[in-house]
Coordinates of C-alpha atoms in Angstrom, one line a residue:
M1 CA 10.5 4.7 -24.9
N2 CA 7.9 5.9 -22.4
D3 CA 4.5 4.3 -22.9
F4 CA 3.0 7.8 -22.9
D5 CA 5.2 9.5 -25.5
D6 CA 2.5 9.6 -28.2
I7 CA 0.0 10.7 -25.6
N8 CA 2.2 13.5 -24.4
A9 CA 2.6 14.7 -28.0
R10 CA -1.0 14.5 -29.1
G11 CA -2.9 14.7 -25.8
L12 CA -5.3 12.6 -23.7
V13 CA -8.9 13.6 -23.0
L14 CA -10.4 12.3 -19.7
V15 CA -14.2 12.7 -19.6
G16 CA -15.2 12.3 -16.0
C17 CA -12.8 12.7 -13.1
G18 CA -14.6 11.2 -10.1
R19 CA -13.2 8.4 -8.0
M20 CA -12.3 6.1 -10.8
G21 CA -11.2 8.8 -13.3
G22 CA -9.2 10.5 -10.6
A23 CA -7.5 7.3 -9.5
M24 CA -6.4 6.6 -13.1
L25 CA -5.2 10.2 -13.6
Q26 CA -3.2 10.1 -10.5
G27 CA -1.5 6.9 -11.6
W28 CA -0.8 8.2 -15.1
L29 CA 0.8 11.4 -13.9
A30 CA 3.0 9.3 -11.5
R31 CA 4.1 7.2 -14.5
G32 CA 5.2 9.9 -16.9
L33 CA 2.1 11.5 -18.4
D34 CA 2.5 15.3 -18.7
A35 CA -0.2 17.2 -16.9
G36 CA -0.3 19.7 -19.8
A37 CA -1.2 16.9 -22.2
V38 CA -4.4 16.1 -20.3
T39 CA -7.7 17.7 -21.0
V40 CA -10.2 17.0 -18.2
I41 CA -13.9 17.4 -19.0
D42 CA -15.9 17.4 -15.8
P43 CA -18.2 20.3 -14.7
N44 CA -17.9 19.2 -11.1
L45 CA -14.1 18.7 -10.9
A46 CA -12.8 18.3 -7.4
P47 CA -10.7 21.3 -6.1
E48 CA -7.7 19.0 -5.6
W49 CA -7.3 18.8 -9.4
Q50 CA -7.2 22.6 -9.9
D51 CA -3.8 24.3 -10.4
R52 CA -2.2 21.0 -11.3
G53 CA -1.3 22.1 -14.9
L54 CA -4.2 20.2 -16.4
R55 CA -6.4 21.6 -19.2
V56 CA -9.7 21.8 -17.4
N57 CA -13.0 22.0 -19.4
A58 CA -11.0 23.4 -22.3
D59 CA -11.4 22.9 -26.0
L60 CA -10.4 19.4 -27.0
P61 CA -7.2 18.9 -28.9
A62 CA -7.6 18.5 -32.7
D63 CA -6.4 14.9 -32.7
P64 CA -5.9 13.4 -29.2
A65 CA -4.2 10.1 -29.0
V66 CA -6.7 8.7 -26.4
V67 CA -10.1 9.6 -25.2
V68 CA -11.0 8.0 -21.8
L69 CA -14.7 7.9 -20.9
A70 CA -15.1 7.6 -17.1
V71 CA -18.6 8.9 -16.5
K72 CA -21.4 6.9 -15.0
P73 CA -23.4 4.8 -17.5
Q74 CA -26.5 7.0 -17.1
M75 CA -24.5 10.1 -18.1
M76 CA -22.8 8.4 -21.1
G77 CA -25.5 9.6 -23.6
G78 CA -24.9 13.2 -22.8
A79 CA -21.2 12.8 -22.8
L80 CA -21.2 11.2 -26.2
S81 CA -23.5 13.7 -27.8
A82 CA -21.0 16.5 -26.8
M83 CA -18.0 14.8 -28.4
P84 CA -16.7 16.0 -31.8
D85 CA -15.4 13.6 -34.5
L86 CA -12.6 11.7 -32.9
S87 CA -12.4 8.8 -35.2
G88 CA -8.6 9.0 -35.2
S89 CA -8.3 8.6 -31.4
L90 CA -8.3 5.5 -29.3
V91 CA -11.5 5.4 -27.3
I92 CA -11.4 3.7 -23.9
S93 CA -14.5 3.3 -21.8
V94 CA -14.6 2.3 -18.1
A95 CA -18.4 2.7 -17.9
A96 CA -20.3 -0.5 -16.8
G97 CA -22.9 -1.8 -19.1
T98 CA -22.2 0.4 -22.1
T99 CA -21.5 -1.8 -25.1
I100 CA -18.8 -1.4 -27.7
A101 CA -21.5 -0.9 -30.4
T102 CA -22.7 2.2 -28.6
F103 CA -19.2 3.8 -28.9
E104 CA -18.8 2.6 -32.5
A105 CA -22.0 4.5 -33.4
A106 CA -20.7 7.6 -31.7
F107 CA -17.1 7.3 -33.1
P108 CA -17.4 5.6 -36.5
G109 CA -14.3 3.8 -37.5
A110 CA -12.5 4.5 -34.3
P111 CA -10.6 1.8 -32.3
V112 CA -12.7 1.2 -29.1
I113 CA -11.6 -0.6 -26.0
R114 CA -14.1 -1.4 -23.2
V115 CA -12.6 -1.8 -19.8
M116 CA -14.1 -3.0 -16.5
P117 CA -12.0 -1.9 -13.5
N118 CA -13.1 -2.2 -9.9
T119 CA -13.1 0.2 -6.9
P120 CA -9.7 -1.0 -5.4
A121 CA -8.2 0.8 -8.4
A122 CA -8.6 3.9 -6.2
I123 CA -5.6 2.7 -4.2
G124 CA -3.8 1.0 -7.1
Q125 CA -5.0 -2.5 -6.2
G126 CA -7.7 -2.9 -8.9
I127 CA -8.2 -5.6 -11.5
S128 CA -9.3 -4.5 -14.9
A129 CA -10.6 -6.7 -17.7
M130 CA -10.5 -5.3 -21.3
I131 CA -11.8 -6.1 -24.8
G132 CA -11.3 -4.2 -28.0
N133 CA -13.3 -3.9 -31.2
G134 CA -12.2 -4.9 -34.7
A135 CA -10.4 -1.6 -35.3
A136 CA -8.3 -1.9 -32.1
T137 CA -4.8 -3.1 -33.0
P138 CA -2.4 -5.0 -30.8
A139 CA -0.6 -1.6 -30.2
H140 CA -3.9 -0.1 -29.1
L141 CA -4.5 -2.9 -26.7
D142 CA -1.0 -2.6 -25.3
L143 CA -1.5 1.1 -24.8
A144 CA -4.8 0.6 -23.0
E145 CA -3.2 -2.0 -20.8
A146 CA -0.3 0.3 -20.0
L147 CA -2.9 3.0 -18.9
M148 CA -4.9 0.6 -16.8
R149 CA -1.8 -0.9 -15.1
A150 CA -1.5 2.5 -13.4
V151 CA -4.3 1.3 -11.1
G152 CA -3.7 -2.4 -10.8
R153 CA -3.6 -5.7 -12.8
V154 CA -5.1 -6.2 -16.2
V155 CA -6.6 -9.2 -18.0
R156 CA -7.8 -9.5 -21.5
L157 CA -11.0 -11.1 -22.5
E158 CA -11.7 -13.3 -25.5
H159 CA -15.1 -11.7 -26.4
E160 CA -17.4 -8.9 -25.2
G161 CA -20.0 -11.4 -23.9
Q162 CA -17.7 -12.2 -21.0
M163 CA -17.9 -8.6 -19.7
D164 CA -21.2 -9.2 -17.9
A165 CA -19.6 -12.0 -15.9
V166 CA -16.6 -9.9 -15.1
T167 CA -18.9 -7.2 -13.9
G168 CA -20.7 -9.7 -11.7
L169 CA -17.5 -11.2 -10.3
S170 CA -14.8 -8.5 -10.0
G171 CA -16.7 -5.4 -10.8
S172 CA -19.3 -5.9 -8.1
G173 CA -17.1 -8.2 -6.0
P174 CA -15.6 -5.7 -3.7
A175 CA -19.1 -5.1 -2.2
Y176 CA -19.4 -8.9 -1.6
V177 CA -16.1 -8.8 0.3
F178 CA -17.2 -5.7 2.3
H179 CA -20.3 -7.6 3.3
L180 CA -18.2 -10.6 4.2
I181 CA -16.3 -8.4 6.6
E182 CA -19.6 -7.2 8.1
A183 CA -20.8 -10.8 8.5
M184 CA -17.6 -12.0 10.1
A185 CA -17.6 -9.0 12.5
A186 CA -21.2 -9.7 13.5
A187 CA -20.4 -13.4 14.0
G188 CA -17.5 -12.5 16.3
A189 CA -19.6 -10.1 18.3
A190 CA -22.2 -12.9 18.7
Q191 CA -19.4 -14.9 20.4
G192 CA -18.8 -12.2 22.9
L193 CA -16.2 -9.9 21.3
S194 CA -16.9 -6.2 21.4
P195 CA -18.2 -4.9 18.0
A196 CA -15.1 -2.7 17.5
L197 CA -12.6 -5.5 18.3
S198 CA -14.6 -8.0 16.1
L199 CA -14.6 -5.5 13.2
E200 CA -10.9 -4.9 13.4
L201 CA -10.2 -8.7 13.5
A202 CA -12.5 -9.3 10.6
R203 CA -11.2 -6.4 8.5
M204 CA -7.5 -7.3 8.9
T205 CA -8.2 -11.1 8.4
V206 CA -9.8 -10.5 5.1
A207 CA -7.2 -7.9 4.0
G208 CA -4.3 -10.1 5.1
A209 CA -5.7 -13.3 3.6
G210 CA -6.4 -11.5 0.3
A211 CA -2.8 -10.1 0.2
L212 CA -1.4 -13.6 1.0
A213 CA -3.5 -15.2 -1.8
V214 CA -2.0 -12.7 -4.3
H215 CA 1.5 -12.9 -2.9
A216 CA 1.7 -16.6 -2.7
D217 CA 0.1 -17.1 -6.1
E218 CA -1.0 -20.6 -5.2
D219 CA -4.2 -22.4 -5.7
P220 CA -6.5 -21.0 -2.9
A221 CA -7.5 -24.6 -2.1
V222 CA -3.8 -25.3 -1.1
L223 CA -3.7 -22.2 1.1
R224 CA -7.0 -23.3 2.7
R225 CA -5.6 -26.7 3.4
N226 CA -2.4 -25.3 4.8
V227 CA -4.3 -23.6 7.7
T228 CA -6.7 -26.5 8.3
S229 CA -5.7 -29.0 10.9
P230 CA -7.6 -32.3 11.0
N231 CA -10.5 -32.1 13.5
G232 CA -9.4 -28.6 14.5
T233 CA -11.2 -25.3 14.8
T234 CA -10.8 -24.3 11.2
A235 CA -12.1 -27.6 10.0
A236 CA -15.2 -27.2 12.2
G237 CA -15.8 -23.8 10.7
L238 CA -15.2 -25.0 7.2
A239 CA -17.7 -27.8 7.6
V240 CA -20.4 -25.2 7.8
L241 CA -19.0 -22.9 5.2
M242 CA -18.3 -25.7 2.6
D243 CA -21.7 -27.4 3.0
E244 CA -22.6 -28.5 -0.6
G245 CA -26.2 -27.3 -0.3
A246 CA -26.1 -24.4 2.1
G247 CA -22.5 -23.3 2.1
L248 CA -20.6 -20.4 0.5
T249 CA -20.0 -21.9 -2.9
P250 CA -23.7 -22.3 -4.0
L251 CA -24.5 -18.9 -2.4
M252 CA -21.7 -17.2 -4.3
V253 CA -22.7 -18.9 -7.6
R254 CA -26.2 -17.4 -7.1
T255 CA -24.8 -14.0 -6.2
V256 CA -22.5 -13.7 -9.2
A257 CA -25.2 -15.1 -11.5
A258 CA -27.7 -12.4 -10.3
A259 CA -25.2 -9.6 -10.8
T260 CA -24.2 -11.0 -14.3
E261 CA -27.9 -11.2 -15.4
R262 CA -28.5 -7.6 -14.2
G263 CA -25.5 -6.5 -16.2
R264 CA -27.0 -8.2 -19.3
E265 CA -30.3 -6.4 -18.7
L266 CA -28.7 -3.0 -18.3
G267 CA -26.7 -3.7 -21.5
R268 CA -29.9 -4.3 -23.4
G269 CA -31.3 -1.0 -22.1

């Protein structure tokens, strides 16, 4: 049985079809979701989505299987106010900082699942964390996971309070990695490489190491030791990077803590 059989029969509503919403939609269509079963609500829908057989800014189905909210947090209030009674639908939100309670107020009695994906989802390499409310059954969670697997891996949280830390680590994390590439490229240029060459070396080193870390599925400490010869060049670099007081670990702890706390602030409004 196709994961999307019930959705194809009852319909899916996607509110917001920007980079994240579009990436998810692309993945769903590739995995068996019928374009005609999808109602996209987005007043600024990109031209690439026109003439694809989707129902664009049309009346919502009477009883859609799933409603996916993929608008920016600051636009969520307006989006929710325009929604009819969809208490029989599974509501999935991928908006950062908007709590399950907000959706429960808008959709009384509905199963609600809050998801935090990250931007590599745009190329199918994301990681999404999800948590459901009391009305979300194991079947609802399985369906949400099937939908999010279209753009990468999925993990389940134990409680909603963990979502701010997820936001601070994996949600904001791609920006930290992009800055790491910037910093490595600048460091290579400082040692005499051309900026273009240094950037290419830094970019591919980070991309390759990340891919290897996923493919090998080993403790990263083991992978690190595998490329570190005693008293060699890597050891010399790591002596700086792993300094207990001024190295990368304490810096990253402060970085993720700052982002997590900001997520809590935004959640409190």
